[in-house]
Short mmCIF file of C-alpha atoms and ligand atoms in Angstrom, two decimals:
data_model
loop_
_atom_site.label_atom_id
_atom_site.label_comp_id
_atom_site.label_asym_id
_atom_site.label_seq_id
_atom_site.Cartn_x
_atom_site.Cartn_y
_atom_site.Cartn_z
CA UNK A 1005 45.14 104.85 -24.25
CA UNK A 1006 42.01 106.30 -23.05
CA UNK A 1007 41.03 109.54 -23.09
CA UNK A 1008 38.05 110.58 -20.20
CA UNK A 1009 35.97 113.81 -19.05
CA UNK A 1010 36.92 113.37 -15.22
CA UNK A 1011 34.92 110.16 -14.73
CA UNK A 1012 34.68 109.13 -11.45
CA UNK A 1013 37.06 105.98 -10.59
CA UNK A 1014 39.72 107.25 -12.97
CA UNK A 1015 43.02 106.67 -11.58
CA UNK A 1016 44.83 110.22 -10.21
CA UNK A 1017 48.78 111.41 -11.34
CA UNK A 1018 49.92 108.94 -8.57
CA UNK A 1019 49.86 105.63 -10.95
CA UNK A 1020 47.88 105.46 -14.26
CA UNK A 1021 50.56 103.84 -15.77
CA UNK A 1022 50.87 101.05 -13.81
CA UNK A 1023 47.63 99.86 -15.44
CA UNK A 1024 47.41 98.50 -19.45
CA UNK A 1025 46.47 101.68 -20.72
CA UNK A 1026 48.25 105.14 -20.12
CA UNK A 1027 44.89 107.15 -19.07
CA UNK A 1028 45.26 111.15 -19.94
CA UNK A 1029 42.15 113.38 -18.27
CA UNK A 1030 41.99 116.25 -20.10
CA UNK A 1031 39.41 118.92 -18.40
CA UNK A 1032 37.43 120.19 -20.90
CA UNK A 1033 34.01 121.81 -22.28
CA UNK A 1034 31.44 119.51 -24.24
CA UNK A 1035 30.54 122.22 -26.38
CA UNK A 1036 31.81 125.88 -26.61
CA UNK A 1037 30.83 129.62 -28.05
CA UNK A 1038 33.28 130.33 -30.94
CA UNK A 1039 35.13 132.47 -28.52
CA UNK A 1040 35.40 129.78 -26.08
CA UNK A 1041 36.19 126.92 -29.44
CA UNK A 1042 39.65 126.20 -27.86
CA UNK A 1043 38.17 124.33 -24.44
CA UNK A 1044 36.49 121.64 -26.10
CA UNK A 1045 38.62 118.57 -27.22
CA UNK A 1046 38.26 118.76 -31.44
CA UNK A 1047 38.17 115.54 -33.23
CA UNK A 1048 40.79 116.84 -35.14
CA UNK A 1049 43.32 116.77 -31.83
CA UNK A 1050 42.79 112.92 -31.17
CA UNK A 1051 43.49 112.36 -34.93
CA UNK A 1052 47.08 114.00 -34.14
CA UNK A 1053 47.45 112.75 -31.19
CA UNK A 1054 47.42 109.25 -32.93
CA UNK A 1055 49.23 110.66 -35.97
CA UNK A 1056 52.06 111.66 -32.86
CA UNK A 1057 52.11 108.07 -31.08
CA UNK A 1058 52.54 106.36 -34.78
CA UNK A 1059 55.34 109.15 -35.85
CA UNK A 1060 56.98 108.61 -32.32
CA UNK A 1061 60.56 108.98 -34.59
CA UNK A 1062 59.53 112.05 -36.25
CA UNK A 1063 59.30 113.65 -32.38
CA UNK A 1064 62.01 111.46 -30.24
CA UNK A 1065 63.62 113.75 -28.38
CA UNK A 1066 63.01 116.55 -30.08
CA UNK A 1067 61.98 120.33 -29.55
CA UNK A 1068 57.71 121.00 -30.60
CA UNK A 1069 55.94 123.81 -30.98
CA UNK A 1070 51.61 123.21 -30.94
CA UNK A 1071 49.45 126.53 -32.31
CA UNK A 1072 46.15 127.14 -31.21
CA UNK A 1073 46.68 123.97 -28.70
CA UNK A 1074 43.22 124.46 -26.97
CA UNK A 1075 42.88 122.27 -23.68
CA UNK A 1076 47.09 120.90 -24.83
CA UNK A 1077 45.89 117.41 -25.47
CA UNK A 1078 47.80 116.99 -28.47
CA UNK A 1079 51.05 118.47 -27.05
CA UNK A 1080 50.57 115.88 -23.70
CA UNK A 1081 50.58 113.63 -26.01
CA UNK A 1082 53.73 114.60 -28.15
CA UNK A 1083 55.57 114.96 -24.62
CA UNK A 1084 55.37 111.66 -23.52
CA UNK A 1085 58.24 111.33 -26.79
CA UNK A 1086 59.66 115.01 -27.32
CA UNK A 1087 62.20 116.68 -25.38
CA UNK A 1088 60.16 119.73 -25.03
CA UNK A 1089 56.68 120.88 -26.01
CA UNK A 1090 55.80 124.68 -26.34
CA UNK A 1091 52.37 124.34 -26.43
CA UNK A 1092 50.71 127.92 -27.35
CA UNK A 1093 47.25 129.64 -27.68
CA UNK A 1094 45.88 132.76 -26.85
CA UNK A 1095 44.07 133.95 -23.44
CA UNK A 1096 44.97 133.77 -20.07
CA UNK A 1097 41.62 131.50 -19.18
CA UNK A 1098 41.96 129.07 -21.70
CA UNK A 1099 45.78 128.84 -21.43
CA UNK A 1100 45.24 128.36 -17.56
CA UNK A 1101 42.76 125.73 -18.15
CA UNK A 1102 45.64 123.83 -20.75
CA UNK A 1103 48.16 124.52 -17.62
CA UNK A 1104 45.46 122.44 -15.32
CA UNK A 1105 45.67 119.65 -17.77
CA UNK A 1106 49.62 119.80 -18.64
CA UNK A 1107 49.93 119.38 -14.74
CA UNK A 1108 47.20 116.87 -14.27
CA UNK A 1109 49.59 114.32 -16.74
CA UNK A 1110 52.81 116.00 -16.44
CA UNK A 1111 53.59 111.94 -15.00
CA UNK A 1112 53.61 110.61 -18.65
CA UNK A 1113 55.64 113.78 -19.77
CA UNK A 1114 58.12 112.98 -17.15
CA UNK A 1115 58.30 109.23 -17.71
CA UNK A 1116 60.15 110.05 -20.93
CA UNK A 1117 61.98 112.77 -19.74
CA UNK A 1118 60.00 115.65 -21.53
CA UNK A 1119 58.28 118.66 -20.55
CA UNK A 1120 55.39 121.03 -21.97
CA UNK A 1121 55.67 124.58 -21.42
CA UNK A 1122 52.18 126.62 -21.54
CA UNK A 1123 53.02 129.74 -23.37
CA UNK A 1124 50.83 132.40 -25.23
CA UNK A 1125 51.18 133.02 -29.25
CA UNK A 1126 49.00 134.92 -31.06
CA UNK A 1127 49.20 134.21 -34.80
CA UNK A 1128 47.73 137.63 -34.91
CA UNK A 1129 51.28 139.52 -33.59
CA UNK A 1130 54.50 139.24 -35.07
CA UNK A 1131 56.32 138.89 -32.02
CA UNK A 1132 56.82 136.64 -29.06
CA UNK A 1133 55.36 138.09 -25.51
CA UNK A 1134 58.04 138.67 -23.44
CA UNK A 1135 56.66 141.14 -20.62
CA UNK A 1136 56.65 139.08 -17.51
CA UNK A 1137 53.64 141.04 -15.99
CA UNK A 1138 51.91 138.85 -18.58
CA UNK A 1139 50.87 135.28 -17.83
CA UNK A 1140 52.28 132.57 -19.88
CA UNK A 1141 54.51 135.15 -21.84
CA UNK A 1142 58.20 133.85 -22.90
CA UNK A 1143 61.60 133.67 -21.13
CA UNK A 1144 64.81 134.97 -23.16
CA UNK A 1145 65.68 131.73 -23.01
CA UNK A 1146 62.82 129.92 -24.08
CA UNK A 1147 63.06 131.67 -27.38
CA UNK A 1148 66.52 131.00 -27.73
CA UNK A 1149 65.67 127.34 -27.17
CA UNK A 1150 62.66 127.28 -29.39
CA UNK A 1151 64.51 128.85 -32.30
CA UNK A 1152 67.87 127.22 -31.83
CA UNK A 1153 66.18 123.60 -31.47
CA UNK A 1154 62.27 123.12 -32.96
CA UNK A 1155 62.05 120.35 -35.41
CA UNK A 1156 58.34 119.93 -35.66
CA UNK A 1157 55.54 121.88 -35.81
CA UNK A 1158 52.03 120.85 -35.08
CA UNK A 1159 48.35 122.20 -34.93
CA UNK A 1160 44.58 120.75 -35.07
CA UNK A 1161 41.91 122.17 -36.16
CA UNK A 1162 42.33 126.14 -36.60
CA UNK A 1163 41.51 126.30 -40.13
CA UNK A 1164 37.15 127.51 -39.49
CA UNK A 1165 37.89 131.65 -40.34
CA UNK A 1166 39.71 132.74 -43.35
CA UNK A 1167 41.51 135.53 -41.53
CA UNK A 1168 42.52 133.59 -38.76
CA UNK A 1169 43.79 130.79 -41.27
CA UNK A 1170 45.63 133.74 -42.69
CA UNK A 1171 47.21 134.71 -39.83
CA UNK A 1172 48.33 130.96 -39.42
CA UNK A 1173 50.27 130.51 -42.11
CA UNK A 1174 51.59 133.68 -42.19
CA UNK A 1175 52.85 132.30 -38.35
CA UNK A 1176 53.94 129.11 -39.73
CA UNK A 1177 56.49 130.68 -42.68
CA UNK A 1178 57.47 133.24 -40.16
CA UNK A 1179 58.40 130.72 -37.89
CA UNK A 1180 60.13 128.22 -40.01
CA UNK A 1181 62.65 130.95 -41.16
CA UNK A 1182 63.84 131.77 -37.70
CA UNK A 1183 64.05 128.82 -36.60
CA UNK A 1184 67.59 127.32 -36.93
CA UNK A 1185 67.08 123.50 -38.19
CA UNK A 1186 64.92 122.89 -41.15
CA UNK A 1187 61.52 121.44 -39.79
CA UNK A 1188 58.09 119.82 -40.43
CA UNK A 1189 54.74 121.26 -39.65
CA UNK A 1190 51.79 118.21 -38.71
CA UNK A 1191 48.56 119.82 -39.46
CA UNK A 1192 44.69 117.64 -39.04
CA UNK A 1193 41.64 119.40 -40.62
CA UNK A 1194 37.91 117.95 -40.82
CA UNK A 1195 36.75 119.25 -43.87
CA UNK A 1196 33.34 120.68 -42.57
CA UNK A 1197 30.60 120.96 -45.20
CA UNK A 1198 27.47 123.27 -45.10
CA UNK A 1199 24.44 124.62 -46.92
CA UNK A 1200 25.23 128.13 -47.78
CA UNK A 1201 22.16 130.70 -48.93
CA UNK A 1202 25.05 132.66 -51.01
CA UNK A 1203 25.80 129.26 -52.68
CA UNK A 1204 22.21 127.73 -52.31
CA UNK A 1205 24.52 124.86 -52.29
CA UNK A 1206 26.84 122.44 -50.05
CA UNK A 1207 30.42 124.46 -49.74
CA UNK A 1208 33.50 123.60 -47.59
CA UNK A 1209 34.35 127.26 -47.89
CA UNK A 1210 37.02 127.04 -44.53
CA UNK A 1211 38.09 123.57 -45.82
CA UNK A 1212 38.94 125.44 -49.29
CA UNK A 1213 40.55 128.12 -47.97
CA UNK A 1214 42.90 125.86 -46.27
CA UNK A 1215 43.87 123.84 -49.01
CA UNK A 1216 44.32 127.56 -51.40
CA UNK A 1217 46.81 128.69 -48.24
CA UNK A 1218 48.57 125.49 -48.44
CA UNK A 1219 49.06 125.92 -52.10
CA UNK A 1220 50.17 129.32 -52.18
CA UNK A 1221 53.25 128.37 -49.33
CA UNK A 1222 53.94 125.74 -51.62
CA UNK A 1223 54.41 128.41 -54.55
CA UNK A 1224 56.34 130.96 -52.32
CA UNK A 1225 59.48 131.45 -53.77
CA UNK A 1226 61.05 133.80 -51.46
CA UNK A 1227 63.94 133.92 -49.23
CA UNK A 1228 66.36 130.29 -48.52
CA UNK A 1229 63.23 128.29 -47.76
CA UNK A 1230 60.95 126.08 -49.73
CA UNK A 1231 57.57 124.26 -48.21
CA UNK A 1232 56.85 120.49 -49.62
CA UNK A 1233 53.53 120.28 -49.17
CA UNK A 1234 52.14 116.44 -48.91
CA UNK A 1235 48.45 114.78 -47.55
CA UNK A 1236 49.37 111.91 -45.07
CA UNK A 1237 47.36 108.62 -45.86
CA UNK A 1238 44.82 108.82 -42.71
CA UNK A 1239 45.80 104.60 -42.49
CA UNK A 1240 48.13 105.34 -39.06
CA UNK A 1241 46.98 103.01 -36.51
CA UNK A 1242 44.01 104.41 -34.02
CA UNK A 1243 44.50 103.97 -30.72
CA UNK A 1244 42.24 106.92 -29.14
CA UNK A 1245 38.67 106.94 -28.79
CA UNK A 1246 36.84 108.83 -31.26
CA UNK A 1247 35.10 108.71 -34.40
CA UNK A 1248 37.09 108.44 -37.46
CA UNK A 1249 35.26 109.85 -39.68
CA UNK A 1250 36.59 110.39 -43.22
CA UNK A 1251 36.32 113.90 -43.57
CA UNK A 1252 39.42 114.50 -41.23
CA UNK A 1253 42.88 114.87 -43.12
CA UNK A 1254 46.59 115.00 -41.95
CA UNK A 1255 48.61 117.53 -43.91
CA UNK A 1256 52.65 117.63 -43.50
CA UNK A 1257 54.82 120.59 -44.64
CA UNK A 1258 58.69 120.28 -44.71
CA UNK A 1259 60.23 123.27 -44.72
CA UNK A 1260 64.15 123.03 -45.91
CA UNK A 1261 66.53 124.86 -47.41
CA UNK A 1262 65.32 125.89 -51.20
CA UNK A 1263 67.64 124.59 -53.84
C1 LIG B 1458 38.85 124.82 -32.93
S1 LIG B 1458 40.00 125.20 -31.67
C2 LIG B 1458 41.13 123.81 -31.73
C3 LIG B 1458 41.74 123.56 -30.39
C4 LIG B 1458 42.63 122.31 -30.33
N1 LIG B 1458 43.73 122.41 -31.28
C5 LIG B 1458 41.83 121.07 -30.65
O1 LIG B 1458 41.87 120.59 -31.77
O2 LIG B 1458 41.15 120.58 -29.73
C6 LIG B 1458 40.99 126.53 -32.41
C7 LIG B 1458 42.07 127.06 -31.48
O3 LIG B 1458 42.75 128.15 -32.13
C8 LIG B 1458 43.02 129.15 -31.15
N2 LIG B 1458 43.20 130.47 -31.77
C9 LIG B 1458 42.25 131.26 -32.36
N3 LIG B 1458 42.77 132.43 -32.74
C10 LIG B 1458 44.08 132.40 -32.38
C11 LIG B 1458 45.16 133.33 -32.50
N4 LIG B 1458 44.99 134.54 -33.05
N5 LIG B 1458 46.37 132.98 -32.05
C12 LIG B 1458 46.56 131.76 -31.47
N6 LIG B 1458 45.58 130.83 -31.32
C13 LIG B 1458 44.35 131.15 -31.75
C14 LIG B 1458 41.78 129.10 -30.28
O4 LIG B 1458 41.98 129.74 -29.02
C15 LIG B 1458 41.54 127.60 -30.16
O5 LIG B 1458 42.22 127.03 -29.10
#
């Protein structure tokens, strides 16, 4: 599976698959302001992606929900096994740019039957949009179908602001309690490191964060769910192009009924 920025020769919708490798083009940025940080592909989304084609039972035929999906690599990807993708961000540009690139392989989605639908969630709202004078906002019955049927969770890379990884979590319990079926969240981090003044000293301070907010969902002990909280051995087979490196992790989170 190869993964290109719109080189010339690549083959178009009309037959990729006919060749030995399923080719996705993804149109993206090569580097971004942090405003702009979901139109460039992240390591962290080809480590998924992977994660995805090696976990193809955990997502057979089953309903997805991506946050903060950026350019919707990673949900492409989980289509060509899930039922349905909702693959969510926020921003009209950027979530018109992921639409480009659901429609530019919406062939390898369709192969297997399954579909991605471009929608906007913003970890920092409580509620689904539902106006349609708003692009990408949600159908009554796309919320019926995402509560009544989402199994898995996923997301790459959104843990680099403490408030934002707040508002992420705060998402991800939110979510898990309304939806119907107990259900497992995927989530790839590269644990950054910099030299901080404050610290006069190397610090993962996003990366630390991150693994603080996972503990504390593990310790919630509120309402009729409970959150296992386990790191996935990064030994999965790699079959996109990228750099490995060994600062990225894979994180799962079941969510099921507490005890
Ligand atoms: C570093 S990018 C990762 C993008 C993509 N997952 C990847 O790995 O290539 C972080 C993503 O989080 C999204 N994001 C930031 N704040 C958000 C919010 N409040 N609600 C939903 N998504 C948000 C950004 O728009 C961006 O797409």
């Amino acid at each position: 599976m190869i993964l290109t920025q719109e080189e010339a020769g690549v083959p178009g919708p009309e037959g990729p698959e006919s060749g030995p490798h399923s080719i996705i083009q993804i149109e993206h940025t090569m580097a971004t302001t942090l405003e702009d940080v979901g139109k460039q592909v992240w390591r962290g989304a080809l480590f998924l992606a992977d994660y995805i084609l090696f976990r193809r039972d955990l997502f057979q035929g089953c309903t997805a929900l991506e946050l903060g999906a950026g350019t919707g690599l990673a949900s492409i990807v989980a289509a060509t096994v899930a039922r349905t993708v909702y693959c969510t961000d926020v921003g009209a540009d950027l979530l018109t740019m992921c639409q480009r690139n659901v429609v530019l392989n919406s062939h390898l989605a369709a192969a297997g039957g399954g579909v991605v639908k471009v929608k906007e969630l913003d970890w920092l709202k409580a509620d689904l949009c539902t106006d349609p004078a708003v692009p990408f906002s949600w159908s009554e019955e796309d919320i019926a179908d995402l509560y009544s049927h989402t199994t898995v969770l996923f997301a790459a890379e959104v843990f680099y602001d403490d408030d934002l990884t707040d508002a992420l979590f705060h998402t991800l319990s939110r979510l898990a309690r309304r939806l119907k079926n107990a259900c497992t969240a995927i989530l790839s981090v590269e644990k950054r490191l910099n030299f901080t003044l404050r610290h006069l000293d190397i610090t993962c301070e996003a990366y630390d964060h991150f693994r603080s907010s996972l503990q504390a969902l593990e310790r919630l002990a509120e309402g009729r769910l409970r959150f296992v909280v386990e790191r996935v051995e990064a030994s999965f087979p790699q079959l996109l192009i990228y750099e490995r490196i060994r600062q990225l992790e894979l994180w799962k989170i079941v969510a099921e009924p507490a005890p």
